[in-house]
Amino acid sequence: MMAMKRLLVEYKELSLRPPAGVAAGPAGDETNMLEWECVFLGPEGTPYDGGCFHSTLSFPKDYPLNPPVMRFTQPLWHPNVYPDGKVCISILHEPVEDKFGYEQSCERWSPVQSIEKIILSVISMLAEPNDESPANIDAAKMWRTDREAFDAKADECVRKSLGWA
């Protein structure tokens, strides 16, 4: 019940003041608030500029105590996106101590985070990948060593997102 109330409040806020270049809300109708769809326009001046990227947000029943899972539903060549589309950014990591010591607990999920903050973090991720902690090692390596090839693969994703490839 707590999750549904919180998600409804966040949905209303996002409907009134959506972040630029993003549309987000419950998938289908508002009967299942635990499954959302998001559409991101590729940030201007990035390799994803001009793309239209669809994703899902799946919320746990104990939201906001635990984070949702975000997954792009089409291929996205990016250091912080697993090959299956799952997004790997700190704000979406469970609120437990990082056993590798890479992230501080304040960087991970907490109940004060919001869907808007997730969306803004993903926009930032698209603009500036974190190649120090990659979900896609090949994309991170290419980002570091061959930006031209990386940009070409990202452009393929943009074209596919628009139905051009």
Short mmCIF file of N, CA and C in Angstrom, two decimals:
data_model
loop_
_atom_site.label_atom_id
_atom_site.label_comp_id
_atom_site.label_asym_id
_atom_site.label_seq_id
_atom_site.Cartn_x
_atom_site.Cartn_y
_atom_site.Cartn_z
N MET A 1 0.82 -1.20 0.00
CA MET A 1 0.00 0.00 0.00
C MET A 1 0.87 1.26 0.00
N MET A 2 1.98 1.24 0.78
CA MET A 2 2.87 2.39 0.84
C MET A 2 3.45 2.66 -0.55
N ALA A 3 3.83 1.59 -1.27
CA ALA A 3 4.40 1.76 -2.60
C ALA A 3 3.41 2.43 -3.54
N MET A 4 2.17 1.99 -3.52
CA MET A 4 1.16 2.55 -4.43
C MET A 4 0.93 4.04 -4.17
N LYS A 5 0.85 4.40 -2.90
CA LYS A 5 0.64 5.82 -2.57
C LYS A 5 1.81 6.66 -3.03
N ARG A 6 3.00 6.20 -2.74
CA ARG A 6 4.20 6.95 -3.13
C ARG A 6 4.30 7.07 -4.64
N LEU A 7 4.06 5.98 -5.37
CA LEU A 7 4.15 6.00 -6.82
C LEU A 7 3.10 6.92 -7.43
N LEU A 8 1.92 6.95 -6.86
CA LEU A 8 0.87 7.84 -7.36
C LEU A 8 1.27 9.31 -7.18
N VAL A 9 1.85 9.63 -6.03
CA VAL A 9 2.32 11.00 -5.78
C VAL A 9 3.42 11.37 -6.78
N GLU A 10 4.38 10.47 -6.98
CA GLU A 10 5.47 10.76 -7.90
C GLU A 10 4.96 10.88 -9.34
N TYR A 11 4.00 10.06 -9.70
CA TYR A 11 3.42 10.13 -11.04
C TYR A 11 2.75 11.48 -11.27
N LYS A 12 2.00 11.94 -10.30
CA LYS A 12 1.35 13.24 -10.42
C LYS A 12 2.38 14.36 -10.57
N GLU A 13 3.46 14.30 -9.78
CA GLU A 13 4.50 15.32 -9.87
C GLU A 13 5.18 15.30 -11.24
N LEU A 14 5.48 14.10 -11.74
CA LEU A 14 6.12 13.98 -13.05
C LEU A 14 5.19 14.45 -14.17
N SER A 15 3.90 14.24 -14.00
CA SER A 15 2.93 14.67 -15.00
C SER A 15 2.86 16.20 -15.07
N LEU A 16 3.00 16.83 -13.92
CA LEU A 16 2.94 18.30 -13.88
C LEU A 16 4.25 18.95 -14.34
N ARG A 17 5.39 18.33 -13.98
CA ARG A 17 6.69 18.90 -14.30
C ARG A 17 7.64 17.80 -14.80
N PRO A 18 7.42 17.31 -16.02
CA PRO A 18 8.31 16.25 -16.51
C PRO A 18 9.70 16.81 -16.85
N PRO A 19 10.75 16.03 -16.58
CA PRO A 19 12.09 16.45 -17.00
C PRO A 19 12.12 16.58 -18.53
N ALA A 20 12.90 17.51 -19.02
CA ALA A 20 13.00 17.73 -20.47
C ALA A 20 13.50 16.47 -21.17
N GLY A 21 12.84 16.13 -22.26
CA GLY A 21 13.28 15.00 -23.07
C GLY A 21 12.90 13.64 -22.55
N VAL A 22 11.96 13.59 -21.59
CA VAL A 22 11.59 12.29 -20.99
C VAL A 22 10.09 12.25 -20.79
N ALA A 23 9.53 11.09 -21.08
CA ALA A 23 8.13 10.81 -20.73
C ALA A 23 8.15 9.55 -19.89
N ALA A 24 7.40 9.55 -18.79
CA ALA A 24 7.39 8.38 -17.90
C ALA A 24 6.04 8.25 -17.22
N GLY A 25 5.62 7.02 -17.04
CA GLY A 25 4.37 6.77 -16.34
C GLY A 25 4.03 5.30 -16.34
N PRO A 26 2.96 4.94 -15.67
CA PRO A 26 2.56 3.53 -15.60
C PRO A 26 2.36 2.94 -16.99
N ALA A 27 2.79 1.69 -17.17
CA ALA A 27 2.61 1.00 -18.44
C ALA A 27 1.13 0.70 -18.63
N GLY A 28 0.63 0.91 -19.81
CA GLY A 28 -0.78 0.64 -20.06
C GLY A 28 -1.64 1.67 -19.36
N ASP A 29 -2.39 1.22 -18.38
CA ASP A 29 -3.22 2.16 -17.62
C ASP A 29 -2.67 2.27 -16.20
N GLU A 30 -3.37 2.96 -15.35
CA GLU A 30 -2.87 3.22 -14.00
C GLU A 30 -3.26 2.13 -12.99
N THR A 31 -3.71 0.97 -13.47
CA THR A 31 -4.11 -0.09 -12.53
C THR A 31 -2.91 -0.81 -11.93
N ASN A 32 -1.77 -0.82 -12.64
CA ASN A 32 -0.57 -1.45 -12.10
C ASN A 32 0.53 -0.40 -11.99
N MET A 33 0.62 0.21 -10.85
CA MET A 33 1.61 1.27 -10.64
C MET A 33 3.03 0.73 -10.47
N LEU A 34 3.21 -0.58 -10.39
CA LEU A 34 4.55 -1.15 -10.18
C LEU A 34 5.34 -1.32 -11.48
N GLU A 35 4.68 -1.18 -12.62
CA GLU A 35 5.36 -1.31 -13.91
C GLU A 35 5.18 -0.01 -14.69
N TRP A 36 6.30 0.63 -15.01
CA TRP A 36 6.28 1.89 -15.73
C TRP A 36 7.03 1.76 -17.04
N GLU A 37 6.71 2.67 -17.95
CA GLU A 37 7.45 2.83 -19.19
C GLU A 37 8.07 4.23 -19.18
N CYS A 38 9.27 4.33 -19.73
CA CYS A 38 9.94 5.62 -19.87
C CYS A 38 10.49 5.72 -21.28
N VAL A 39 10.46 6.92 -21.82
CA VAL A 39 11.05 7.19 -23.11
C VAL A 39 12.01 8.35 -22.93
N PHE A 40 13.25 8.12 -23.34
CA PHE A 40 14.31 9.14 -23.25
C PHE A 40 14.69 9.60 -24.64
N LEU A 41 14.72 10.88 -24.86
CA LEU A 41 15.32 11.42 -26.07
C LEU A 41 16.82 11.52 -25.79
N GLY A 42 17.62 11.08 -26.75
CA GLY A 42 19.07 11.14 -26.56
C GLY A 42 19.52 12.57 -26.31
N PRO A 43 20.29 12.79 -25.26
CA PRO A 43 20.73 14.15 -24.94
C PRO A 43 21.52 14.79 -26.08
N GLU A 44 21.23 16.05 -26.33
CA GLU A 44 21.90 16.81 -27.38
C GLU A 44 23.40 16.83 -27.14
N GLY A 45 24.15 16.68 -28.24
CA GLY A 45 25.60 16.76 -28.15
C GLY A 45 26.27 15.49 -27.64
N THR A 46 25.50 14.40 -27.51
CA THR A 46 26.06 13.12 -27.07
C THR A 46 25.98 12.14 -28.24
N PRO A 47 26.63 10.99 -28.13
CA PRO A 47 26.51 9.99 -29.19
C PRO A 47 25.06 9.49 -29.38
N TYR A 48 24.19 9.76 -28.41
CA TYR A 48 22.81 9.29 -28.46
C TYR A 48 21.84 10.37 -28.93
N ASP A 49 22.37 11.51 -29.30
CA ASP A 49 21.57 12.65 -29.76
C ASP A 49 20.66 12.21 -30.91
N GLY A 50 19.38 12.54 -30.79
CA GLY A 50 18.42 12.22 -31.83
C GLY A 50 17.71 10.89 -31.65
N GLY A 51 18.19 10.08 -30.72
CA GLY A 51 17.57 8.78 -30.49
C GLY A 51 16.34 8.88 -29.60
N CYS A 52 15.54 7.85 -29.63
CA CYS A 52 14.33 7.77 -28.81
C CYS A 52 14.35 6.39 -28.14
N PHE A 53 14.78 6.35 -26.88
CA PHE A 53 15.09 5.10 -26.20
C PHE A 53 14.01 4.73 -25.18
N HIS A 54 13.43 3.57 -25.38
CA HIS A 54 12.37 3.08 -24.50
C HIS A 54 12.97 2.23 -23.38
N SER A 55 12.39 2.36 -22.21
CA SER A 55 12.84 1.57 -21.07
C SER A 55 11.65 1.25 -20.16
N THR A 56 11.90 0.36 -19.24
CA THR A 56 10.88 0.03 -18.24
C THR A 56 11.46 0.27 -16.85
N LEU A 57 10.59 0.57 -15.93
CA LEU A 57 10.94 0.67 -14.51
C LEU A 57 10.03 -0.32 -13.80
N SER A 58 10.62 -1.30 -13.13
CA SER A 58 9.86 -2.28 -12.37
C SER A 58 10.11 -2.04 -10.89
N PHE A 59 9.05 -1.67 -10.19
CA PHE A 59 9.16 -1.32 -8.78
C PHE A 59 8.87 -2.52 -7.90
N PRO A 60 9.66 -2.68 -6.83
CA PRO A 60 9.36 -3.75 -5.88
C PRO A 60 8.15 -3.37 -5.02
N LYS A 61 7.52 -4.35 -4.44
CA LYS A 61 6.34 -4.08 -3.60
C LYS A 61 6.69 -3.25 -2.37
N ASP A 62 7.97 -3.26 -1.97
CA ASP A 62 8.37 -2.49 -0.79
C ASP A 62 8.99 -1.13 -1.17
N TYR A 63 8.74 -0.67 -2.40
CA TYR A 63 9.18 0.66 -2.80
C TYR A 63 8.56 1.68 -1.84
N PRO A 64 9.26 2.65 -1.35
CA PRO A 64 10.58 3.15 -1.70
C PRO A 64 11.72 2.60 -0.85
N LEU A 65 11.48 1.57 -0.08
CA LEU A 65 12.56 1.02 0.73
C LEU A 65 13.66 0.41 -0.13
N ASN A 66 13.27 -0.14 -1.28
CA ASN A 66 14.23 -0.70 -2.22
C ASN A 66 14.00 -0.09 -3.60
N PRO A 67 15.05 -0.08 -4.42
CA PRO A 67 14.97 0.61 -5.70
C PRO A 67 14.26 -0.21 -6.77
N PRO A 68 13.79 0.48 -7.80
CA PRO A 68 13.26 -0.24 -8.96
C PRO A 68 14.41 -0.77 -9.82
N VAL A 69 14.05 -1.57 -10.80
CA VAL A 69 15.01 -2.03 -11.81
C VAL A 69 14.63 -1.32 -13.10
N MET A 70 15.61 -0.70 -13.73
CA MET A 70 15.39 -0.05 -15.01
C MET A 70 16.08 -0.86 -16.08
N ARG A 71 15.37 -1.03 -17.20
CA ARG A 71 15.90 -1.81 -18.31
C ARG A 71 15.50 -1.14 -19.63
N PHE A 72 16.49 -0.91 -20.50
CA PHE A 72 16.17 -0.44 -21.84
C PHE A 72 15.62 -1.62 -22.62
N THR A 73 14.60 -1.36 -23.41
CA THR A 73 13.91 -2.46 -24.10
C THR A 73 14.41 -2.66 -25.52
N GLN A 74 15.42 -1.92 -25.91
CA GLN A 74 16.06 -2.08 -27.21
C GLN A 74 17.56 -1.98 -26.98
N PRO A 75 18.35 -2.47 -27.90
CA PRO A 75 19.80 -2.44 -27.69
C PRO A 75 20.32 -1.02 -27.45
N LEU A 76 21.20 -0.90 -26.47
CA LEU A 76 21.84 0.38 -26.19
C LEU A 76 23.30 0.11 -25.83
N TRP A 77 24.20 0.51 -26.73
CA TRP A 77 25.63 0.32 -26.54
C TRP A 77 26.11 1.41 -25.59
N HIS A 78 26.37 1.03 -24.36
CA HIS A 78 26.73 2.00 -23.33
C HIS A 78 27.49 1.29 -22.22
N PRO A 79 28.53 1.89 -21.67
CA PRO A 79 29.29 1.25 -20.59
C PRO A 79 28.46 0.90 -19.35
N ASN A 80 27.38 1.63 -19.09
CA ASN A 80 26.60 1.40 -17.87
C ASN A 80 25.28 0.71 -18.11
N VAL A 81 25.19 0.02 -19.26
CA VAL A 81 23.99 -0.76 -19.57
C VAL A 81 24.43 -2.18 -19.92
N TYR A 82 23.92 -3.15 -19.15
CA TYR A 82 24.22 -4.55 -19.43
C TYR A 82 23.69 -4.93 -20.81
N PRO A 83 24.25 -5.97 -21.42
CA PRO A 83 23.74 -6.41 -22.72
C PRO A 83 22.23 -6.73 -22.73
N ASP A 84 21.66 -7.10 -21.59
CA ASP A 84 20.22 -7.37 -21.54
C ASP A 84 19.39 -6.10 -21.34
N GLY A 85 20.05 -4.93 -21.30
CA GLY A 85 19.36 -3.66 -21.19
C GLY A 85 19.27 -3.10 -19.78
N LYS A 86 19.63 -3.87 -18.77
CA LYS A 86 19.54 -3.40 -17.39
C LYS A 86 20.52 -2.26 -17.15
N VAL A 87 20.02 -1.20 -16.52
CA VAL A 87 20.82 -0.02 -16.24
C VAL A 87 21.58 -0.23 -14.93
N CYS A 88 22.86 0.11 -14.96
CA CYS A 88 23.72 -0.04 -13.78
C CYS A 88 24.26 1.33 -13.40
N ILE A 89 23.55 1.99 -12.47
CA ILE A 89 24.02 3.24 -11.91
C ILE A 89 23.82 3.17 -10.39
N SER A 90 24.62 3.90 -9.67
CA SER A 90 24.63 3.82 -8.21
C SER A 90 23.26 4.01 -7.58
N ILE A 91 22.49 4.97 -8.07
CA ILE A 91 21.20 5.28 -7.45
C ILE A 91 20.23 4.09 -7.51
N LEU A 92 20.47 3.15 -8.43
CA LEU A 92 19.61 1.97 -8.55
C LEU A 92 20.16 0.75 -7.80
N HIS A 93 21.26 0.91 -7.10
CA HIS A 93 21.82 -0.20 -6.34
C HIS A 93 21.18 -0.27 -4.95
N GLU A 94 20.95 -1.48 -4.49
CA GLU A 94 20.29 -1.68 -3.20
C GLU A 94 21.05 -0.97 -2.08
N PRO A 95 20.32 -0.55 -1.06
CA PRO A 95 20.92 0.22 0.03
C PRO A 95 21.67 -0.65 1.04
N VAL A 96 22.68 -1.35 0.55
CA VAL A 96 23.55 -2.16 1.42
C VAL A 96 24.98 -1.72 1.17
N GLU A 97 25.87 -2.11 2.03
CA GLU A 97 27.28 -1.75 1.86
C GLU A 97 27.83 -2.41 0.60
N ASP A 98 28.62 -1.68 -0.15
CA ASP A 98 29.25 -2.19 -1.36
C ASP A 98 30.41 -3.08 -0.95
N LYS A 99 30.30 -4.38 -1.24
CA LYS A 99 31.33 -5.33 -0.82
C LYS A 99 32.68 -5.07 -1.50
N PHE A 100 32.65 -4.32 -2.63
CA PHE A 100 33.90 -4.01 -3.33
C PHE A 100 34.47 -2.66 -2.90
N GLY A 101 33.70 -1.90 -2.13
CA GLY A 101 34.17 -0.62 -1.64
C GLY A 101 34.21 0.48 -2.68
N TYR A 102 33.56 0.25 -3.83
CA TYR A 102 33.58 1.26 -4.89
C TYR A 102 32.63 2.42 -4.61
N GLU A 103 31.43 2.09 -4.14
CA GLU A 103 30.41 3.11 -3.90
C GLU A 103 30.23 3.35 -2.40
N GLN A 104 30.01 4.59 -2.06
CA GLN A 104 29.66 4.92 -0.69
C GLN A 104 28.15 4.71 -0.54
N SER A 105 27.71 4.45 0.67
CA SER A 105 26.29 4.19 0.89
C SER A 105 25.43 5.39 0.50
N CYS A 106 25.96 6.60 0.61
CA CYS A 106 25.19 7.79 0.24
C CYS A 106 24.95 7.90 -1.26
N GLU A 107 25.69 7.14 -2.07
CA GLU A 107 25.50 7.14 -3.53
C GLU A 107 24.45 6.14 -3.97
N ARG A 108 24.11 5.22 -3.10
CA ARG A 108 23.18 4.15 -3.44
C ARG A 108 21.74 4.57 -3.14
N TRP A 109 20.82 3.68 -3.43
CA TRP A 109 19.41 3.95 -3.21
C TRP A 109 19.12 4.24 -1.75
N SER A 110 18.22 5.17 -1.54
CA SER A 110 17.64 5.41 -0.22
C SER A 110 16.21 5.86 -0.46
N PRO A 111 15.34 5.72 0.52
CA PRO A 111 13.94 6.10 0.34
C PRO A 111 13.70 7.57 0.01
N VAL A 112 14.70 8.42 0.19
CA VAL A 112 14.51 9.83 -0.17
C VAL A 112 14.72 10.06 -1.67
N GLN A 113 15.25 9.06 -2.38
CA GLN A 113 15.40 9.17 -3.82
C GLN A 113 14.01 9.15 -4.46
N SER A 114 13.94 9.46 -5.73
CA SER A 114 12.65 9.51 -6.42
C SER A 114 12.82 9.08 -7.87
N ILE A 115 11.71 8.89 -8.54
CA ILE A 115 11.74 8.55 -9.95
C ILE A 115 12.39 9.68 -10.74
N GLU A 116 12.07 10.91 -10.40
CA GLU A 116 12.68 12.04 -11.09
C GLU A 116 14.20 12.00 -10.96
N LYS A 117 14.72 11.67 -9.78
CA LYS A 117 16.17 11.60 -9.59
C LYS A 117 16.77 10.46 -10.41
N ILE A 118 16.04 9.35 -10.53
CA ILE A 118 16.51 8.24 -11.37
C ILE A 118 16.59 8.72 -12.82
N ILE A 119 15.55 9.36 -13.29
CA ILE A 119 15.50 9.85 -14.67
C ILE A 119 16.66 10.82 -14.93
N LEU A 120 16.88 11.75 -14.03
CA LEU A 120 17.98 12.71 -14.20
C LEU A 120 19.34 12.01 -14.19
N SER A 121 19.47 10.97 -13.37
CA SER A 121 20.71 10.20 -13.33
C SER A 121 20.94 9.45 -14.64
N VAL A 122 19.88 8.94 -15.24
CA VAL A 122 20.01 8.23 -16.52
C VAL A 122 20.38 9.22 -17.63
N ILE A 123 19.78 10.39 -17.64
CA ILE A 123 20.16 11.42 -18.62
C ILE A 123 21.64 11.76 -18.47
N SER A 124 22.08 11.92 -17.24
CA SER A 124 23.49 12.20 -16.98
C SER A 124 24.38 11.03 -17.43
N MET A 125 23.92 9.82 -17.18
CA MET A 125 24.67 8.62 -17.59
C MET A 125 24.82 8.57 -19.10
N LEU A 126 23.75 8.93 -19.83
CA LEU A 126 23.83 8.93 -21.29
C LEU A 126 24.84 9.97 -21.78
N ALA A 127 24.90 11.10 -21.10
CA ALA A 127 25.81 12.16 -21.49
C ALA A 127 27.26 11.88 -21.09
N GLU A 128 27.43 11.27 -19.91
CA GLU A 128 28.78 11.03 -19.39
C GLU A 128 28.85 9.65 -18.75
N PRO A 129 29.18 8.62 -19.54
CA PRO A 129 29.28 7.26 -18.99
C PRO A 129 30.35 7.17 -17.90
N ASN A 130 30.13 6.25 -16.98
CA ASN A 130 31.12 5.94 -15.96
C ASN A 130 31.85 4.68 -16.42
N ASP A 131 33.00 4.86 -17.04
CA ASP A 131 33.74 3.71 -17.55
C ASP A 131 34.63 3.07 -16.49
N GLU A 132 34.60 3.59 -15.29
CA GLU A 132 35.39 3.02 -14.19
C GLU A 132 34.67 1.84 -13.52
N SER A 133 33.37 1.77 -13.70
CA SER A 133 32.57 0.70 -13.10
C SER A 133 31.55 0.23 -14.13
N PRO A 134 32.03 -0.41 -15.20
CA PRO A 134 31.14 -0.72 -16.32
C PRO A 134 30.27 -1.96 -16.11
N ALA A 135 29.10 -1.91 -16.71
CA ALA A 135 28.23 -3.08 -16.82
C ALA A 135 28.54 -3.79 -18.13
N ASN A 136 28.97 -3.02 -19.13
CA ASN A 136 29.34 -3.55 -20.43
C ASN A 136 30.82 -3.23 -20.63
N ILE A 137 31.66 -4.20 -20.34
CA ILE A 137 33.11 -3.99 -20.37
C ILE A 137 33.59 -3.64 -21.77
N ASP A 138 33.03 -4.27 -22.79
CA ASP A 138 33.45 -3.98 -24.16
C ASP A 138 33.13 -2.54 -24.54
N ALA A 139 31.95 -2.07 -24.16
CA ALA A 139 31.57 -0.68 -24.45
C ALA A 139 32.48 0.29 -23.70
N ALA A 140 32.80 -0.03 -22.45
CA ALA A 140 33.68 0.84 -21.66
C ALA A 140 35.08 0.91 -22.27
N LYS A 141 35.57 -0.24 -22.70
CA LYS A 141 36.90 -0.27 -23.31
C LYS A 141 36.91 0.55 -24.60
N MET A 142 35.86 0.39 -25.41
CA MET A 142 35.78 1.15 -26.66
C MET A 142 35.64 2.64 -26.37
N TRP A 143 34.86 2.99 -25.33
CA TRP A 143 34.69 4.40 -24.94
C TRP A 143 36.05 5.03 -24.63
N ARG A 144 36.91 4.26 -23.94
CA ARG A 144 38.23 4.77 -23.54
C ARG A 144 39.22 4.82 -24.69
N THR A 145 39.19 3.80 -25.56
CA THR A 145 40.29 3.63 -26.51
C THR A 145 39.97 3.99 -27.96
N ASP A 146 38.69 3.98 -28.33
CA ASP A 146 38.34 4.23 -29.73
C ASP A 146 36.99 4.93 -29.79
N ARG A 147 37.01 6.21 -29.49
CA ARG A 147 35.76 6.98 -29.40
C ARG A 147 35.02 7.00 -30.74
N GLU A 148 35.75 7.01 -31.83
CA GLU A 148 35.09 7.02 -33.15
C GLU A 148 34.27 5.75 -33.35
N ALA A 149 34.83 4.60 -33.01
CA ALA A 149 34.10 3.32 -33.14
C ALA A 149 32.93 3.29 -32.16
N PHE A 150 33.14 3.82 -30.96
CA PHE A 150 32.06 3.87 -29.97
C PHE A 150 30.90 4.70 -30.52
N ASP A 151 31.22 5.87 -31.03
CA ASP A 151 30.18 6.75 -31.57
C ASP A 151 29.42 6.08 -32.71
N ALA A 152 30.12 5.31 -33.54
CA ALA A 152 29.46 4.60 -34.65
C ALA A 152 28.48 3.55 -34.11
N LYS A 153 28.88 2.82 -33.06
CA LYS A 153 27.97 1.82 -32.47
C LYS A 153 26.79 2.51 -31.80
N ALA A 154 27.04 3.62 -31.14
CA ALA A 154 25.94 4.37 -30.51
C ALA A 154 24.99 4.89 -31.57
N ASP A 155 25.54 5.33 -32.72
CA ASP A 155 24.70 5.82 -33.81
C ASP A 155 23.81 4.70 -34.35
N GLU A 156 24.33 3.47 -34.40
CA GLU A 156 23.50 2.32 -34.79
C GLU A 156 22.30 2.20 -33.85
N CYS A 157 22.54 2.38 -32.57
CA CYS A 157 21.45 2.30 -31.58
C CYS A 157 20.43 3.42 -31.82
N VAL A 158 20.92 4.61 -32.13
CA VAL A 158 20.03 5.73 -32.42
C VAL A 158 19.16 5.39 -33.62
N ARG A 159 19.78 4.89 -34.67
CA ARG A 159 19.04 4.55 -35.89
C ARG A 159 18.00 3.46 -35.62
N LYS A 160 18.37 2.45 -34.86
CA LYS A 160 17.42 1.39 -34.51
C LYS A 160 16.28 1.93 -33.66
N SER A 161 16.59 2.87 -32.77
CA SER A 161 15.54 3.43 -31.90
C SER A 161 14.49 4.17 -32.71
N LEU A 162 14.90 4.63 -33.90
CA LEU A 162 13.99 5.37 -34.77
C LEU A 162 13.38 4.50 -35.87
N GLY A 163 13.74 3.21 -35.85
CA GLY A 163 13.23 2.29 -36.86
C GLY A 163 13.90 2.43 -38.21
N TRP A 164 15.11 2.99 -38.24
CA TRP A 164 15.82 3.22 -39.49
C TRP A 164 16.81 2.11 -39.82
N ALA A 165 17.00 1.18 -38.93
CA ALA A 165 17.99 0.12 -39.19
C ALA A 165 17.39 -1.24 -38.93
#
